[in-house]
CSV table of C-alpha atoms in Angstrom, one decimal:
chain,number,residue,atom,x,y,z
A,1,UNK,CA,230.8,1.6,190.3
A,2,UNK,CA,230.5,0.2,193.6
A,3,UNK,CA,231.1,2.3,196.8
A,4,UNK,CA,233.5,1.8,199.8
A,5,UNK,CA,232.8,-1.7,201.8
A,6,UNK,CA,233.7,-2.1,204.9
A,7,UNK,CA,233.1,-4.8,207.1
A,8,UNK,CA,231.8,-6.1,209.9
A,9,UNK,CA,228.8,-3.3,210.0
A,10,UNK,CA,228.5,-3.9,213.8
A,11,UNK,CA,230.1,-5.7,216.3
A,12,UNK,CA,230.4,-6.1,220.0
A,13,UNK,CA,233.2,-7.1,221.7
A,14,UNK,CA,234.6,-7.1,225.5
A,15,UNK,CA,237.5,-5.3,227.3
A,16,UNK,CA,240.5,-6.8,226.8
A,17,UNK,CA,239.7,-8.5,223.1
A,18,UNK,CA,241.3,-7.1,220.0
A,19,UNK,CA,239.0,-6.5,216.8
A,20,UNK,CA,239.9,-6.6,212.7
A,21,UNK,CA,238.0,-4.1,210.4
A,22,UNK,CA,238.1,-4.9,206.8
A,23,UNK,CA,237.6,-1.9,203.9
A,24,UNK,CA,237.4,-2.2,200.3
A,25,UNK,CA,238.0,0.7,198.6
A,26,UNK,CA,236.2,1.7,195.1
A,27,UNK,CA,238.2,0.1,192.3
A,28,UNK,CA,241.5,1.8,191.2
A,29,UNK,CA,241.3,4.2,194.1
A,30,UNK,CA,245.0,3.7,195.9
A,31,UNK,CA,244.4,5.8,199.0
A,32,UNK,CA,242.6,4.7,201.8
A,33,UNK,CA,242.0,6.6,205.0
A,34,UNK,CA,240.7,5.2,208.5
A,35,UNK,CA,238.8,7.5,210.9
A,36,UNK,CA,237.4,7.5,214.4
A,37,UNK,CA,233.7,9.1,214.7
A,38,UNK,CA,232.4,9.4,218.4
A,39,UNK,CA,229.6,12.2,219.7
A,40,UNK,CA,231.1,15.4,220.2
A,41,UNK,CA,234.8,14.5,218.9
A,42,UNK,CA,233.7,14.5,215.2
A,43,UNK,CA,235.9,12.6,213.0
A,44,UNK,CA,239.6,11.7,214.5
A,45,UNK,CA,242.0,10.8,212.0
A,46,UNK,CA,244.0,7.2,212.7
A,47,UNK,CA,246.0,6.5,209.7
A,48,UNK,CA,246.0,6.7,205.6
A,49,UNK,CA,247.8,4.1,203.4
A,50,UNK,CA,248.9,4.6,200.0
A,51,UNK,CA,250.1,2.0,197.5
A,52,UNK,CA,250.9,-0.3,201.2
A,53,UNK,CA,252.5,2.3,202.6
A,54,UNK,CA,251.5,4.2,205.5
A,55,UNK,CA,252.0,8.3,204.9
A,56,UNK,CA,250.2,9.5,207.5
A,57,UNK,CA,249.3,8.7,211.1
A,58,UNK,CA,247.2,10.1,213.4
A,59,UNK,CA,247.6,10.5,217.7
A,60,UNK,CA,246.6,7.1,218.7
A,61,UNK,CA,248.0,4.3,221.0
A,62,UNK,CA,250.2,1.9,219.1
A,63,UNK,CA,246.9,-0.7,220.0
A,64,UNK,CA,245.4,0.8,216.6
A,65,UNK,CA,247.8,-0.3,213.6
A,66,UNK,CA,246.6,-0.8,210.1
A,67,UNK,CA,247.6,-2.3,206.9
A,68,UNK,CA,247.2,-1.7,202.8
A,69,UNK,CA,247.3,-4.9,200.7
A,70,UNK,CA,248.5,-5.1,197.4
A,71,UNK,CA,244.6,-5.0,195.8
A,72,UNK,CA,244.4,-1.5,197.4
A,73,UNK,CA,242.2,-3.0,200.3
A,74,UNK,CA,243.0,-2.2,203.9
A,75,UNK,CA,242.6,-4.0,207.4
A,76,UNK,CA,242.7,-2.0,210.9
A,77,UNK,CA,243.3,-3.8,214.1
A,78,UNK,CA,242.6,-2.6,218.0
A,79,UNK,CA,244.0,-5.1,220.1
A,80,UNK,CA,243.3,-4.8,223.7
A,81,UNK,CA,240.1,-3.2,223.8
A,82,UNK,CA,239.0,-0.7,226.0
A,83,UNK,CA,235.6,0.9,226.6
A,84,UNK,CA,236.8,4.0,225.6
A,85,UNK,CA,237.3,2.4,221.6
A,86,UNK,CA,233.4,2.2,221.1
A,87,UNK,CA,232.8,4.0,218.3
A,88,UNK,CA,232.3,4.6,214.6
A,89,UNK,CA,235.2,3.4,212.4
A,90,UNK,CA,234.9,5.0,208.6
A,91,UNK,CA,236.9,4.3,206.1
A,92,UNK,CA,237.4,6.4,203.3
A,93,UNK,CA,239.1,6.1,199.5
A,94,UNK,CA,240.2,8.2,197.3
A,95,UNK,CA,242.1,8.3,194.1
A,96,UNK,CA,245.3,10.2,194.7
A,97,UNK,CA,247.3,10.9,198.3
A,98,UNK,CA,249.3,14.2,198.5
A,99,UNK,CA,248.1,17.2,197.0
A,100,UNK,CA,246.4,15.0,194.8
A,101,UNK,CA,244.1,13.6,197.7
A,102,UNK,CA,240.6,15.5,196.6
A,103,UNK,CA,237.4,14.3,197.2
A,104,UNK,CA,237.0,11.5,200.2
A,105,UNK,CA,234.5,8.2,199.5
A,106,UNK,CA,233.3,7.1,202.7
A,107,UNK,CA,232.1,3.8,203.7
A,108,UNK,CA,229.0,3.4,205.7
A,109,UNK,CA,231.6,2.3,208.5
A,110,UNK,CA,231.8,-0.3,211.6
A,111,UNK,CA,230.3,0.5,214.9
A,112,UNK,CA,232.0,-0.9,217.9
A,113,UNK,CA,230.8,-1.4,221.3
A,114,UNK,CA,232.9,-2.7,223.7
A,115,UNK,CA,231.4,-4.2,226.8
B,1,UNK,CA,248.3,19.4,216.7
B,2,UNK,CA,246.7,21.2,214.2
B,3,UNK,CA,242.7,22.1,215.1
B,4,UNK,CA,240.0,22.8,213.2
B,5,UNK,CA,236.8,24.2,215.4
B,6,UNK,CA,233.5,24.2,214.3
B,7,UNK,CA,230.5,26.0,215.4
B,8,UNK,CA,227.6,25.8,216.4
B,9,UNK,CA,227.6,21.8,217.8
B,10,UNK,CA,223.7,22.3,217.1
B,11,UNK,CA,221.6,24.3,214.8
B,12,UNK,CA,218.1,24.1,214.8
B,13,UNK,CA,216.2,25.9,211.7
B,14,UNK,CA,213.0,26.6,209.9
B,15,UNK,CA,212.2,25.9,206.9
B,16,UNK,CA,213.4,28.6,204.3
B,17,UNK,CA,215.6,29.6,206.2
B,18,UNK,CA,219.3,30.3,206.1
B,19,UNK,CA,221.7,28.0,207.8
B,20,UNK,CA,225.0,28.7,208.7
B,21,UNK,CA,228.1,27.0,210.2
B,22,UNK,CA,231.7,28.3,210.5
B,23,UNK,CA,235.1,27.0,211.5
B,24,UNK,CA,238.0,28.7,212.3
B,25,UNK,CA,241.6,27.0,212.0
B,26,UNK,CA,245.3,27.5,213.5
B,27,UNK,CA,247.7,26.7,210.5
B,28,UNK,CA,247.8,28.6,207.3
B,29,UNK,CA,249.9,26.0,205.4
B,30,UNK,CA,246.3,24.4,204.3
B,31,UNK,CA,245.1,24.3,200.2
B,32,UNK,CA,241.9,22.8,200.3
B,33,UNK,CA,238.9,23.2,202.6
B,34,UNK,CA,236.1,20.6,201.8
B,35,UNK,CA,232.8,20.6,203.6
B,36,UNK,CA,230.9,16.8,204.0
B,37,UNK,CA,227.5,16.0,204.8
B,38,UNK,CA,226.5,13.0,206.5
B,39,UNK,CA,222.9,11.2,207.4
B,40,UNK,CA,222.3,8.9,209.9
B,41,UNK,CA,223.2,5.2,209.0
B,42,UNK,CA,225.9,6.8,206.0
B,43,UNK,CA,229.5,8.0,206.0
B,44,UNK,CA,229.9,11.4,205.6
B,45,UNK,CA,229.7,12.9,201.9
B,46,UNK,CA,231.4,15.3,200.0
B,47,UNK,CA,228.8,18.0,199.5
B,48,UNK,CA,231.4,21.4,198.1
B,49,UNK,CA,234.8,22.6,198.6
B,50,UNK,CA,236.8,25.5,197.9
B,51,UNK,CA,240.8,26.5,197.3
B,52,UNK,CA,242.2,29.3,199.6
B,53,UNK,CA,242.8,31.4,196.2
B,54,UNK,CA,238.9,32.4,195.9
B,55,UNK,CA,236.5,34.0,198.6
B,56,UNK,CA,233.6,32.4,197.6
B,57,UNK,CA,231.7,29.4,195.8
B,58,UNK,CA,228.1,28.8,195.4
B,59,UNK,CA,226.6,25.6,193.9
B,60,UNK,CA,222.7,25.9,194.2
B,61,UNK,CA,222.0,26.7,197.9
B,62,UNK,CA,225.0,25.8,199.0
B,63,UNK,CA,227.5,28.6,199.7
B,64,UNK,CA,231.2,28.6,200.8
B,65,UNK,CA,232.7,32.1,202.2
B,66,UNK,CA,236.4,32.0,202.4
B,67,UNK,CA,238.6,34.6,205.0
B,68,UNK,CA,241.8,34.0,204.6
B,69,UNK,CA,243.2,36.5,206.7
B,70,UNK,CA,240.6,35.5,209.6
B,71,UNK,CA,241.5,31.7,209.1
B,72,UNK,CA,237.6,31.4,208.7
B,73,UNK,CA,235.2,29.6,206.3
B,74,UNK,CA,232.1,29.0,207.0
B,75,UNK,CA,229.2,27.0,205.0
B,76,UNK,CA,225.7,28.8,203.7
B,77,UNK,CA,222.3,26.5,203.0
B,78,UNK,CA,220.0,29.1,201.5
B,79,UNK,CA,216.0,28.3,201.9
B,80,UNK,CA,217.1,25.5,204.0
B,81,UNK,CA,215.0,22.3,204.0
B,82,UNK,CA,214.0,19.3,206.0
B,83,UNK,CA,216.2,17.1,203.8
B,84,UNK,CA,219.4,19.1,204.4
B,85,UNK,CA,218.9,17.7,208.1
B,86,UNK,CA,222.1,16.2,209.1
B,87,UNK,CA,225.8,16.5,210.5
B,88,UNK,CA,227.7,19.2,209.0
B,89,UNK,CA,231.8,18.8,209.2
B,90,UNK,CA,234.3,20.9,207.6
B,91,UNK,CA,237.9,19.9,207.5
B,92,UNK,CA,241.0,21.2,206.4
B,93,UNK,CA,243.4,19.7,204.2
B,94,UNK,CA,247.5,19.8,204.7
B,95,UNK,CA,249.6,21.7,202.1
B,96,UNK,CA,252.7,20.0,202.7
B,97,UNK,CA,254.9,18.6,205.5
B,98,UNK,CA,255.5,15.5,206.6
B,99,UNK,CA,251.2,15.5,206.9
B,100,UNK,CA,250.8,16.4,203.4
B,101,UNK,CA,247.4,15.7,201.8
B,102,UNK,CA,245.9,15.0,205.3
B,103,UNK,CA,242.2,16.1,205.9
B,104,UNK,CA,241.7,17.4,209.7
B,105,UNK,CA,238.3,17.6,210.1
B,106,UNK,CA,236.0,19.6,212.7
B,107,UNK,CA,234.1,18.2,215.4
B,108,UNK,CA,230.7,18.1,213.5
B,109,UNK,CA,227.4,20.2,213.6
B,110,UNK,CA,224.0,18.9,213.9
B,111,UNK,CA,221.3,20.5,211.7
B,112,UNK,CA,217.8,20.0,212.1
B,113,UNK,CA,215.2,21.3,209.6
B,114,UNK,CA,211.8,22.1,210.4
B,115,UNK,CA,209.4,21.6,208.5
């Protein structure tokens, strides 16, 4: 069974520019969460989709915003980058949301740098 | 917003020894309390996880002590080895509320094994 994809694996990108992550999650898996890693913050939650809706959000500018298609996949967008968004997005799936969200798959993630 | 803290940042160990990490959190309305292991270049890995009804789980050298009336847990490697080097986070996991099923996660601790 293949794992979480996500894509791109790195990128760079300048102030100002807005990015678009991509994650697969493993097949029939419904939930997907996004997360922020940087050193010494851990992992910062940005938001979890479920079935294409959003059911939870984390404390972020409205420049992060996400969406869930309809295969279960899931896009997240920065849009006007600042230095302060370099980091490493995960993105994790599981089977169930709720009570019923158990174990977390995690992608091997993007890293961002912005320049 | 709800914390999770996590100590030590850093733990440095030799091996056969016995790590051990803890984390203390704010909200008691939490029913699961996972503990993920990551290596560098992966996302983060479920690695045990235990419900706030039992005080303790063990699954080879890996052992999970519950307080509930501290708001403590804390994560046991017995005869610790090189391999287990890597970032330790627990998390917490929402009971119900409008953040039900979200996992709040602390802010990560470095293990290093030596050999």
């Amino acid at each position: 069974k293949a794992g979480v994809t996500q894509t791109p694996r790195y990128l760079i990108k300048t102030r100002g520019q807005q990015v678009t992550l991509s994650c697969s999650p493993i097949s029939g898996h419904r939930s997907v969460s996004w997360y922020q890693q940087t050193p010494g913050q851990g992992l910062q939650f940005l938001f979890e989709y479920f079935s294409e809706t959003q059911r939870n959000k984390g404390n972020f500018p409205g420049r992060f915003s996400g969406r869930q298609f309809s295969n279960s996949r899931s896009e997240m967008n920065v849009s006007t980058l600042e230095l302060g968004d370099s980091a490493l997005y995960l993105c994790a799936s599981s089977s169930g949301a709720g009570s019923n969200t158990g174990e977390l798959f995690f992608g091997e993630g993007s890293r961002l740098t912005v320049l | 917003q709800q914390q999770v803290k996590q100590s030590p940042q850093s733990l440095i160990v030799q091996k056969g020894g016995i790590s051990i990490i803890n984390c203390a959190y704010e909200n008691t309305a939490f029913d699961y309390f996972p503990w993920y292991q990551q290596f560098p270049g992966k996302g983060p890995a479920l690695l045990i996880a235990i419900r706030p009804d039992v005080s303790e789980k063990k699954e080879g050298r890996f052992t999970i002590s519950f307080n509930k009336s501290a708001k403590q847990f804390s994560l046991h490697i017995m005869d610790s080895q090189p391999g287990d080097s890597a970032t330790y986070f627990c998390a917490t996991r929402n009971a119900g509320g409008t953040s039900y099923g979200k996992l709040t996660f602390g802010q990560g601790t470095i293990l290093t094994v030596h050999p």
